Amino acid sequence: FTLLFSPISARFAMRRASARVVLGTPRPCWANECTQGRGATSSTRPDLERMNERAEAGDVVGAQEIFLAFQRGTRTPKRVWWNTLLKAHANAGDAVGAAAHFDRMLQDGIQPNFQTFGKLIEASAKAGRVLEAESWLRRMEVAFGFGDFWPQATVAVLDACAKGGDPARACCWLDRTGSTGIVPGAQAYAAVINSCASQSASEEAIWWHERMVSSDCAPNAITYSAVLDSLAKAGDVDGAARWHLKTVREGFEPTVFSCGAGLNACARAGKPEQVSWWLERMLEHRIDPSPECYRTVIHAYAKHGDVEKAASWIKWIGTQRIAPDEIMYTSMVDGWGRRGKTLMAQSCFEEMQAARIEPGVVPYTALISAFAKEGDSEKATQWLQHMIDAAVTPELITYNAVINSCAKRGNTALAVEWLERIESSRLVPDKISYTAVIDSCAKQGLVDEAEHWLRHMSKAQVSPCIITYTALLRSCAKSGKTARAAELLSQAKEAGLTPDVMCYNAVINGCSQLGQTTEASTWLEEMLSVGLSPDKFTFNLLVKSCQVAGDVLGARYWVNAMGAASLRPDALTWTSAIAACSAAQPPRPEDAEAFFHDMVQSRILPDQIASATLIKA
């Protein structure tokens, strides 16, 4: 910090008295030596010009080939050749390569000049290496003082701050230039504003823009676009729209960059109408939107659920002789899938095929997921097979969608078949794949098969998650294997997992089905001891355990405890309590009537099951 902001040298103080330099205005700089070809003879000038063309394009390899060919011709490259190759590194943003080239230059006895350091600063700036850019600038100051080149060098450092996302440092550099008698120009202010934009610091960007105006430095389209970009990145979509209108009022034409920034900000905010507004502004100002702009507006509407509007944009694009692409159609397929309109998703997919667009893995996965989400495992499986037949390799997410669909429909055999197909492919099943199969087995009461897949999962070095154990616990509960459920819960804890309410509910459910009221209460106590709060389902299971055991007093206790926990008993709670009176030996009709009366008093309308249970009691 001390080195960066130390007092200016005495040499610069003498120059400062005679002239003031405007920072960021066109002046002779380090680019001239390369473009003018100083230091080249008539015989070598064509080679140097070809090398300069490569350097302008940032073609380091091409420029280096010409340089090495010249060097192999037993000719010693002069400084202009070294600087031109440095220019290639700078335009490519290759700070490491530029530094290495500089070291070789010194080893060959070539003395650097201010153009040399200028290119080193540019290379570091384009790479966003702020500290390196500052270091090269300090070395330039030591070697040459503060000449006419210093303003351009400072702008390069400001650009480095912008790319490195360090607005505070950029502001310090701009302040420093003012203190040294150099008047910051539009280019310098634009670099600082861009630095603020990179960190979404919209308020700071606006402040610097206002300071720029107040210092009689005329803003330009770049500075206006930078402020708009900062507002867009900060998520201030309304502010970005207002700034756009201000830009137009000031007489500056908006650019693809500025409109694209506003468009993307609205898309991130989930505001498709405003995305459309920005696209319309681009067309109004005769700016040709890129395909990405059209993709953004279509995706925004599709994601928001307004697939009809997205479809209208696709039709409009067709009238402009712009062919809709795979990404646009994929957004449509996904949008219809989100709305549960699987046939519309399929129709859109087939329309894409009719347009001679070969669907890739993403549109296939979107369509398969749409069917899987709606539980149509048959269609999901069918389209997965079409995908494989079309030589499109499914990803793991595609297989998982089908396995989940089969599991939810209770088709365990098909879910297992697709899991085995994953294992035989280049893919490795994950915890989602195995958990879906285990859950399917659990729902079918296939405890042994579910545990087989848990062991298989461990052998494949895939760690089970708490959802995996919850599925197994439910399976044990359904089969009445409460002891095994307790073992699995302990196993989950040993694996470093934290059981949740659903895990404990699964174990309590196993106890309730067997009428094990004491064991159910014990599990509730453990649940409370780890800081979990029972939910309505927990209390209903406890009342259910009393129903099976015919424990009327226990049922009354849990109903009251439920109310004390600020949970309102529902029809199932009261029906189970009434059924406990019926299961008691001997039956206790008076208590059944009391529960029924409390049910009505709590404004829960008794259904036929509750009435029948009361009559039975």
XYZ file of C-alpha atoms in Angstrom:
617
model
C 0.000 0.000 0.000
C 2.864 2.356 0.878
C 4.606 1.643 -2.428
C 1.421 2.118 -4.414
C 0.429 5.469 -2.923
C 3.841 6.974 -2.096
C 4.563 10.668 -2.909
C 5.452 11.319 -6.512
C 9.065 11.504 -7.540
C 10.927 14.788 -7.845
C 11.386 14.138 -11.551
C 7.639 14.000 -12.081
C 7.119 17.085 -9.914
C 9.210 19.113 -12.355
C 7.157 17.917 -15.335
C 3.915 18.523 -13.492
C 4.630 22.265 -13.347
C 4.870 22.491 -17.132
C 1.935 20.384 -18.365
C -1.269 18.610 -17.419
C -2.032 15.309 -19.114
C -5.585 14.070 -19.745
C -5.886 10.457 -18.640
C -7.540 8.289 -21.243
C -7.250 10.605 -24.272
C -5.506 9.425 -27.466
C -1.779 10.202 -27.276
C 1.380 8.546 -28.595
C 1.722 5.250 -26.749
C 3.558 1.953 -26.828
C 1.478 0.630 -29.747
C 3.231 2.963 -32.211
C 6.588 1.217 -32.247
C 5.015 -2.061 -33.436
C 2.656 -0.510 -35.987
C 5.238 1.846 -37.477
C 7.895 -0.839 -37.623
C 10.696 1.262 -36.213
C 13.888 -0.780 -36.017
C 13.102 -2.882 -39.097
C 15.012 -2.765 -42.386
C 13.364 -2.894 -45.803
C 14.170 -6.611 -46.066
C 12.744 -7.508 -42.655
C 9.779 -5.120 -42.678
C 7.376 -7.613 -44.435
C 8.102 -10.265 -41.789
C 7.614 -7.744 -39.002
C 4.319 -6.586 -40.524
C 3.086 -10.186 -40.742
C 4.125 -10.719 -37.136
C 2.307 -7.535 -36.118
C -0.889 -8.817 -37.787
C -0.664 -11.980 -35.689
C 0.021 -9.910 -32.580
C -3.013 -7.674 -33.229
C -5.171 -10.821 -33.327
C -3.645 -12.147 -30.087
C -2.186 -15.102 -32.012
C 0.788 -15.879 -29.773
C 1.692 -19.113 -31.575
C 1.630 -17.502 -35.025
C 3.653 -14.480 -33.903
C 6.141 -16.730 -32.128
C 6.702 -18.849 -35.253
C 7.667 -15.766 -37.279
C 9.879 -14.528 -34.434
C 11.710 -17.878 -34.105
C 12.103 -18.205 -37.880
C 13.713 -14.759 -37.956
C 15.948 -15.728 -35.018
C 17.010 -18.999 -36.688
C 18.140 -17.018 -39.722
C 21.218 -16.036 -37.668
C 19.754 -12.584 -37.238
C 19.475 -10.996 -33.808
C 15.945 -9.610 -33.295
C 15.954 -5.974 -32.308
C 13.787 -4.614 -29.538
C 10.838 -3.947 -31.868
C 10.606 -7.690 -32.607
C 10.564 -8.546 -28.909
C 7.940 -5.876 -28.234
C 5.749 -7.110 -31.075
C 5.741 -10.609 -29.618
C 4.905 -9.069 -26.235
C 1.993 -7.350 -27.980
C 0.659 -10.774 -29.000
C 0.830 -11.942 -25.361
C -0.881 -8.727 -24.229
C -3.756 -9.007 -26.705
C -4.239 -12.641 -25.691
C -4.253 -11.716 -21.996
C -1.335 -14.091 -21.446
C 0.338 -12.466 -18.438
C 2.461 -15.533 -17.605
C 3.762 -15.881 -21.156
C 4.482 -12.153 -21.340
C 6.547 -12.264 -18.138
C 8.517 -15.281 -19.391
C 9.177 -13.526 -22.720
C 10.387 -10.434 -20.842
C 12.885 -12.561 -18.886
C 14.277 -14.048 -22.134
C 14.506 -10.539 -23.563
C 16.711 -9.422 -20.662
C 18.829 -12.581 -20.941
C 19.520 -11.717 -24.598
C 20.733 -8.278 -23.541
C 17.778 -6.361 -25.002
C 17.020 -3.219 -23.023
C 13.283 -2.652 -22.466
C 11.649 0.682 -23.218
C 8.337 2.147 -22.104
C 6.548 0.231 -24.912
C 7.865 -2.996 -23.385
C 6.440 -2.214 -19.975
C 3.222 -0.956 -21.542
C 2.574 -4.351 -23.112
C 3.428 -6.146 -19.869
C 0.880 -3.960 -18.043
C -1.745 -4.672 -20.729
C -1.164 -8.434 -20.506
C -1.622 -8.386 -16.716
C -4.644 -6.082 -17.024
C -6.451 -8.343 -19.500
C -5.785 -11.308 -17.224
C -7.213 -9.382 -14.257
C -3.890 -9.591 -12.379
C -4.074 -6.266 -10.562
C -0.961 -6.623 -8.411
C 1.172 -7.685 -11.388
C -0.066 -4.738 -13.450
C 0.796 -2.369 -10.596
C 4.201 -3.969 -10.215
C 5.020 -3.439 -13.920
C 3.816 0.177 -13.689
C 6.109 0.839 -10.713
C 9.057 -0.645 -12.630
C 8.175 1.632 -15.549
C 8.117 4.663 -13.224
C 11.522 3.748 -11.815
C 13.022 3.294 -15.284
C 11.434 6.187 -17.187
C 9.639 8.445 -14.714
C 6.211 9.861 -15.521
C 6.141 10.500 -19.250
C 3.355 10.914 -21.768
C 2.838 7.150 -21.694
C 1.869 7.132 -18.000
C -1.849 7.974 -18.556
C -2.316 4.971 -20.875
C -0.489 2.758 -18.407
C -2.758 3.909 -15.590
C -5.857 3.197 -17.675
C -4.514 -0.327 -18.207
C -4.138 -0.750 -14.428
C -7.694 0.541 -13.971
C -8.839 -2.075 -16.483
C -7.020 -4.714 -14.443
C -8.941 -3.587 -11.351
C -12.177 -3.852 -13.319
C -11.410 -7.380 -14.534
C -10.148 -8.386 -11.111
C -13.357 -7.106 -9.489
C -11.580 -4.634 -7.215
C -13.497 -1.319 -7.430
C -11.902 0.080 -4.254
C -8.423 -0.233 -5.757
C -9.607 1.264 -9.041
C -11.018 4.259 -7.169
C -7.701 4.749 -5.354
C -5.831 4.762 -8.672
C -8.214 7.292 -10.172
C -7.848 9.535 -7.120
C -4.090 9.191 -7.363
C -4.074 10.401 -10.965
C -5.982 13.514 -9.937
C -3.494 14.265 -7.171
C -0.609 14.095 -9.678
C -2.053 16.723 -12.016
C -3.432 14.275 -14.587
C -7.038 14.934 -15.583
C -8.967 11.630 -15.817
C -10.646 11.129 -19.190
C -13.716 9.120 -20.229
C -11.670 5.952 -20.682
C -10.368 6.111 -17.101
C -13.825 6.756 -15.644
C -15.262 3.937 -17.764
C -12.676 1.548 -16.291
C -13.642 2.514 -12.723
C -17.374 2.262 -13.467
C -16.796 -1.147 -15.069
C -14.951 -2.213 -11.938
C -17.983 -1.236 -9.840
C -20.259 -3.063 -12.293
C -18.221 -6.264 -11.939
C -19.127 -6.296 -8.223
C -22.771 -5.243 -8.801
C -21.985 -1.982 -6.962
C -24.614 0.072 -8.780
C -24.692 2.977 -6.296
C -20.923 3.447 -6.578
C -21.104 3.207 -10.380
C -23.755 5.957 -10.512
C -21.713 8.092 -8.092
C -18.622 7.885 -10.310
C -20.708 8.673 -13.384
C -22.047 11.795 -11.675
C -18.527 12.773 -10.599
C -17.417 12.336 -14.192
C -20.113 14.760 -15.381
C -19.387 17.277 -12.615
C -15.678 17.301 -13.552
C -16.589 18.419 -17.108
C -15.631 15.064 -18.571
C -18.258 14.126 -21.158
C -19.691 10.635 -20.610
C -20.073 8.343 -23.579
C -22.051 5.269 -24.576
C -19.517 3.015 -22.807
C -19.927 4.718 -19.420
C -23.726 4.703 -19.707
C -23.657 1.008 -20.621
C -21.355 0.252 -17.676
C -23.752 1.896 -15.206
C -26.689 0.012 -16.732
C -24.702 -3.218 -16.423
C -24.060 -2.525 -12.719
C -27.804 -2.012 -12.124
C -28.615 -5.195 -14.023
C -26.075 -7.266 -12.085
C -27.434 -5.861 -8.822
C -30.888 -7.115 -9.830
C -32.370 -3.605 -10.055
C -34.354 -4.264 -13.239
C -36.491 -1.137 -12.867
C -33.388 1.006 -12.346
C -31.778 -0.553 -15.429
C -34.870 0.318 -17.506
C -34.839 3.910 -16.226
C -31.129 4.230 -17.007
C -31.765 2.922 -20.528
C -34.355 5.655 -21.107
C -31.905 8.229 -19.702
C -29.219 6.992 -22.108
C -31.577 7.478 -25.058
C -32.602 10.979 -23.835
C -28.930 11.978 -23.643
C -28.600 11.107 -27.325
C -26.652 7.838 -27.014
C -27.754 4.781 -28.920
C -28.138 1.662 -26.768
C -25.912 -1.279 -27.593
C -26.323 -5.038 -27.718
C -24.263 -5.143 -24.531
C -26.461 -2.728 -22.543
C -29.779 -4.173 -23.735
C -28.482 -7.703 -23.222
C -27.512 -6.854 -19.631
C -31.030 -5.583 -18.884
C -32.598 -8.557 -20.636
C -30.552 -11.081 -18.655
C -31.260 -9.293 -15.364
C -35.015 -9.553 -15.959
C -34.631 -13.225 -16.879
C -32.790 -13.908 -13.604
C -35.530 -12.040 -11.729
C -38.191 -14.235 -13.348
C -39.908 -11.325 -15.131
C -40.604 -12.494 -18.688
C -42.668 -9.433 -19.641
C -39.702 -7.180 -18.900
C -37.393 -9.541 -20.789
C -39.719 -9.074 -23.749
C -39.597 -5.273 -23.227
C -35.821 -5.242 -23.578
C -35.943 -7.354 -26.724
C -38.507 -4.963 -28.197
C -36.221 -2.017 -27.362
C -33.406 -3.708 -29.272
C -35.639 -4.100 -32.316
C -36.875 -0.505 -31.929
C -33.297 0.803 -32.122
C -32.488 -1.500 -35.051
C -30.115 -3.615 -33.031
C -29.928 -7.177 -34.299
C -30.531 -9.389 -31.253
C -28.202 -12.333 -30.975
C -29.707 -15.858 -30.925
C -28.922 -15.878 -27.198
C -31.323 -12.946 -26.681
C -34.148 -14.851 -28.355
C -33.316 -17.962 -26.337
C -33.454 -15.915 -23.139
C -36.925 -14.485 -23.786
C -38.331 -17.897 -24.805
C -36.802 -19.596 -21.776
C -38.077 -16.850 -19.451
C -41.692 -17.296 -20.599
C -41.471 -21.104 -20.622
C -39.961 -21.248 -17.131
C -42.642 -18.864 -15.841
C -45.331 -21.186 -17.217
C -46.486 -18.932 -20.066
C -45.542 -21.420 -22.762
C -48.095 -19.965 -25.175
C -46.190 -16.648 -25.179
C -42.912 -18.501 -25.687
C -44.493 -20.299 -28.654
C -45.597 -16.969 -30.159
C -42.005 -15.726 -30.009
C -40.801 -18.866 -31.806
C -43.362 -18.249 -34.557
C -42.293 -14.607 -34.834
C -38.642 -15.639 -35.094
C -39.598 -17.882 -38.004
C -41.079 -14.892 -39.862
C -37.732 -13.080 -39.490
C -35.918 -15.883 -41.314
C -34.233 -16.962 -38.092
C -34.414 -20.702 -37.575
C -35.395 -21.756 -34.020
C -32.709 -23.987 -32.572
C -32.502 -26.912 -30.171
C -32.188 -24.695 -27.080
C -35.387 -22.815 -27.900
C -37.359 -26.010 -28.467
C -35.912 -27.526 -25.293
C -37.229 -24.561 -23.291
C -40.668 -25.215 -24.777
C -40.552 -28.941 -23.957
C -39.457 -28.168 -20.402
C -42.131 -25.474 -20.041
C -44.955 -27.806 -21.074
C -43.508 -30.466 -18.769
C -43.582 -28.063 -15.809
C -47.270 -27.499 -16.447
C -47.935 -31.226 -16.642
C -48.890 -30.992 -20.331
C -46.941 -34.028 -21.447
C -48.687 -34.406 -24.818
C -47.882 -30.778 -25.668
C -44.268 -31.392 -24.629
C -44.166 -34.429 -26.915
C -45.742 -32.445 -29.770
C -43.108 -29.718 -29.389
C -40.359 -32.338 -29.364
C -41.706 -33.896 -32.559
C -41.966 -30.430 -34.145
C -38.253 -30.005 -33.440
C -37.547 -33.306 -35.186
C -39.727 -32.262 -38.134
C -37.585 -29.105 -38.432
C -34.607 -31.443 -39.018
C -33.031 -30.605 -35.691
C -31.454 -33.695 -34.179
C -32.382 -33.654 -30.464
C -29.516 -34.076 -28.060
C -29.427 -35.334 -24.505
C -30.988 -32.181 -22.990
C -34.294 -32.143 -24.951
C -34.665 -35.921 -24.551
C -34.119 -35.601 -20.805
C -36.644 -32.743 -20.600
C -39.313 -34.853 -22.331
C -38.571 -37.993 -20.304
C -38.633 -35.978 -17.063
C -42.000 -34.508 -18.047
C -43.557 -37.970 -18.358
C -41.749 -39.224 -15.242
C -43.014 -36.283 -13.203
C -46.599 -37.151 -14.148
C -46.034 -40.786 -13.178
C -46.299 -42.061 -16.763
C -43.509 -44.601 -16.454
C -44.559 -46.351 -19.653
C -44.043 -43.248 -21.820
C -40.892 -42.255 -19.929
C -39.428 -45.716 -20.552
C -40.510 -45.628 -24.189
C -38.776 -42.294 -24.872
C -35.637 -43.400 -23.043
C -35.471 -46.391 -25.381
C -36.009 -44.062 -28.399
C -33.121 -41.965 -27.107
C -30.811 -44.979 -26.923
C -31.934 -46.186 -30.369
C -31.103 -42.718 -31.780
C -27.523 -43.158 -30.518
C -27.952 -40.338 -28.001
C -26.205 -41.377 -24.786
C -28.443 -40.793 -21.745
C -27.000 -39.061 -18.736
C -27.473 -40.238 -15.171
C -30.244 -37.691 -14.576
C -32.157 -39.212 -17.510
C -31.941 -42.741 -16.097
C -32.844 -41.498 -12.613
C -36.024 -39.855 -13.924
C -37.188 -43.189 -15.372
C -36.201 -45.176 -12.273
C -38.094 -42.731 -10.048
C -41.123 -42.954 -12.307
C -41.124 -46.765 -12.181
C -40.596 -46.715 -8.417
C -43.535 -44.378 -7.823
C -45.796 -46.634 -9.891
C -44.676 -49.637 -7.838
C -42.971 -51.276 -10.826
C -39.956 -52.448 -8.844
C -38.799 -54.973 -11.439
C -38.534 -52.328 -14.169
C -36.811 -49.894 -11.798
C -34.231 -52.592 -10.976
C -33.786 -53.344 -14.687
C -32.910 -49.728 -15.490
C -30.561 -49.539 -12.502
C -28.703 -52.574 -13.811
C -28.513 -50.941 -17.248
C -26.829 -47.934 -15.664
C -24.272 -50.226 -14.029
C -23.559 -51.897 -17.380
C -23.012 -48.511 -19.083
C -20.171 -46.000 -18.653
C -22.177 -44.261 -15.906
C -22.050 -44.899 -12.179
C -25.358 -44.947 -10.256
C -25.597 -42.396 -7.473
C -27.556 -42.272 -4.213
C -30.648 -41.066 -6.096
C -30.603 -44.160 -8.330
C -30.237 -46.627 -5.449
C -32.633 -44.807 -3.126
C -35.401 -44.875 -5.753
C -35.063 -48.666 -6.091
C -34.879 -49.163 -2.315
C -37.958 -46.977 -1.849
C -39.828 -48.989 -4.481
C -38.931 -52.238 -2.692
C -39.956 -50.711 0.627
C -43.367 -49.659 -0.667
C -43.951 -53.184 -1.904
C -42.975 -54.608 1.492
C -39.881 -56.281 0.009
C -37.651 -55.744 3.035
C -35.007 -58.322 2.127
C -34.655 -56.985 -1.411
C -34.458 -53.413 -0.117
C -31.631 -54.392 2.240
C -29.915 -56.246 -0.615
C -29.742 -52.999 -2.597
C -28.468 -51.146 0.485
C -25.580 -53.613 0.721
C -25.023 -53.365 -3.035
C -24.928 -49.582 -2.675
C -22.218 -49.809 -0.011
C -20.150 -52.209 -2.169
C -20.343 -49.670 -5.004
C -18.915 -47.104 -2.540
C -22.015 -44.936 -2.760
C -22.928 -43.518 0.643
C -26.609 -43.805 1.577
C -28.396 -40.602 2.553
C -31.011 -40.148 5.257
C -33.774 -40.563 2.645
C -32.380 -44.023 1.840
C -32.635 -45.057 5.495
C -36.107 -43.534 5.802
C -37.307 -45.768 2.945
C -35.859 -48.842 4.693
C -37.382 -47.829 8.018
C -40.806 -47.544 6.396
C -40.347 -50.986 4.891
C -39.526 -52.473 8.302
C -42.489 -50.660 9.866
C -44.854 -52.047 7.246
C -43.533 -55.558 7.904
C -43.652 -55.168 11.687
C -39.883 -55.530 12.053
C -39.458 -52.924 14.772
C -36.203 -54.377 16.088
C -34.613 -54.199 12.638
C -35.895 -50.616 12.259
C -34.118 -49.675 15.495
C -30.887 -51.254 14.187
C -31.112 -49.302 10.924
C -31.654 -46.052 12.801
C -28.518 -46.721 14.858
C -26.657 -47.610 11.655
C -27.636 -44.256 10.117
C -26.266 -42.428 13.169
C -22.997 -44.388 12.982
C -22.692 -43.337 9.320
C -22.686 -39.704 10.457
C -26.236 -38.992 9.331
C -28.753 -37.062 11.397
C -32.164 -38.761 11.530
C -35.067 -36.382 10.958
C -38.722 -36.442 12.028
C -39.639 -38.744 9.134
C -37.113 -41.354 10.325
C -38.506 -41.399 13.848
C -42.069 -41.433 12.526
C -41.237 -44.534 10.495
C -39.999 -46.351 13.632
C -42.973 -45.144 15.722
C -45.271 -46.324 12.930
C -43.880 -49.845 13.256
C -44.574 -49.776 16.990
C -48.082 -48.367 16.520
C -49.101 -51.136 14.129
C -48.184 -53.697 16.789
C -49.828 -51.720 19.594
C -46.470 -51.213 21.339
C -47.425 -48.042 23.201
C -44.430 -48.083 25.571
C -41.905 -48.500 22.743
C -43.619 -45.766 20.719
C -43.394 -43.406 23.712
C -39.715 -44.263 24.148
C -38.946 -43.334 20.550
C -40.803 -40.041 21.008
C -38.646 -39.267 24.048
C -35.467 -39.948 22.055
C -36.804 -37.745 19.268
C -37.328 -34.892 21.726
C -33.888 -35.440 23.276
C -32.149 -34.716 19.940
C -34.073 -31.468 19.521
C -36.733 -32.613 17.043
C -40.343 -31.501 17.398
C -43.047 -34.086 16.701
C -45.556 -33.195 13.996
C -49.230 -34.052 13.623
C -48.382 -37.386 11.985
C -46.252 -38.341 15.017
C -49.128 -37.794 17.441
C -51.569 -39.621 15.164
C -49.217 -42.630 15.199
C -49.095 -42.532 19.002
C -52.910 -42.417 19.204
C -52.963 -45.260 16.647
C -50.743 -47.384 18.917
C -53.294 -46.845 21.711
C -56.096 -47.846 19.328
C -54.416 -51.171 18.546
C -53.703 -51.770 22.261
C -57.203 -50.643 23.358
C -55.576 -48.058 25.665
C -58.266 -45.381 26.146
C -56.345 -43.398 28.783
C -53.270 -43.360 26.544
C -55.355 -42.095 23.614
C -56.768 -39.292 25.763
C -53.257 -38.393 26.959
C -51.848 -38.084 23.412
C -54.853 -36.084 22.167
C -54.320 -33.597 24.992
C -50.544 -33.538 24.380
C -51.216 -32.786 20.744
C -53.270 -29.728 21.687
C -50.573 -28.627 24.151
C -48.072 -28.755 21.270
C -50.278 -26.264 19.349
C -51.304 -28.957 16.888
C -54.980 -29.359 16.096
C -56.268 -32.968 16.137
C -57.839 -33.923 12.816
C -60.523 -36.442 11.837
C -57.977 -39.285 11.840
C -56.881 -38.446 15.398
C -60.418 -38.500 16.774
C -61.404 -41.628 14.830
C -58.375 -43.516 16.214
C -59.262 -42.378 19.759
C -62.870 -43.571 19.324
C -61.582 -46.867 17.918
C -59.410 -47.293 21.044
C -62.637 -47.261 23.101
C -64.069 -49.945 20.830
C -60.912 -52.110 21.140
C -60.789 -51.804 24.947
C -61.778 -54.820 27.003
C -64.484 -54.326 27.884
C -65.498 -51.638 25.319
C -65.970 -48.154 26.738
C -68.858 -46.476 24.880
C -69.047 -43.500 27.271
C -65.448 -42.525 26.446
C -66.176 -43.042 22.752
C -69.118 -40.619 23.019
C -66.874 -38.118 24.847
C -64.268 -38.255 22.074
C -67.019 -37.866 19.471
C -68.432 -34.863 21.346
C -64.956 -33.260 21.541
C -64.539 -33.846 17.822
C -67.754 -31.947 17.041
C -66.859 -29.208 19.512
C -63.537 -28.686 17.691
C -65.565 -28.052 14.505
C -64.449 -31.161 12.697
C -67.324 -32.749 10.790
C -67.424 -36.492 11.555
C -67.287 -38.640 8.430
C -68.873 -42.047 7.893
C -65.858 -43.886 9.301
C -65.945 -41.908 12.566
C -69.706 -42.472 12.912
C -69.383 -46.192 12.201
C -66.544 -46.477 14.736
C -68.688 -44.761 17.380
C -71.617 -47.127 16.684
C -69.285 -50.096 16.964
C -68.029 -48.869 20.340
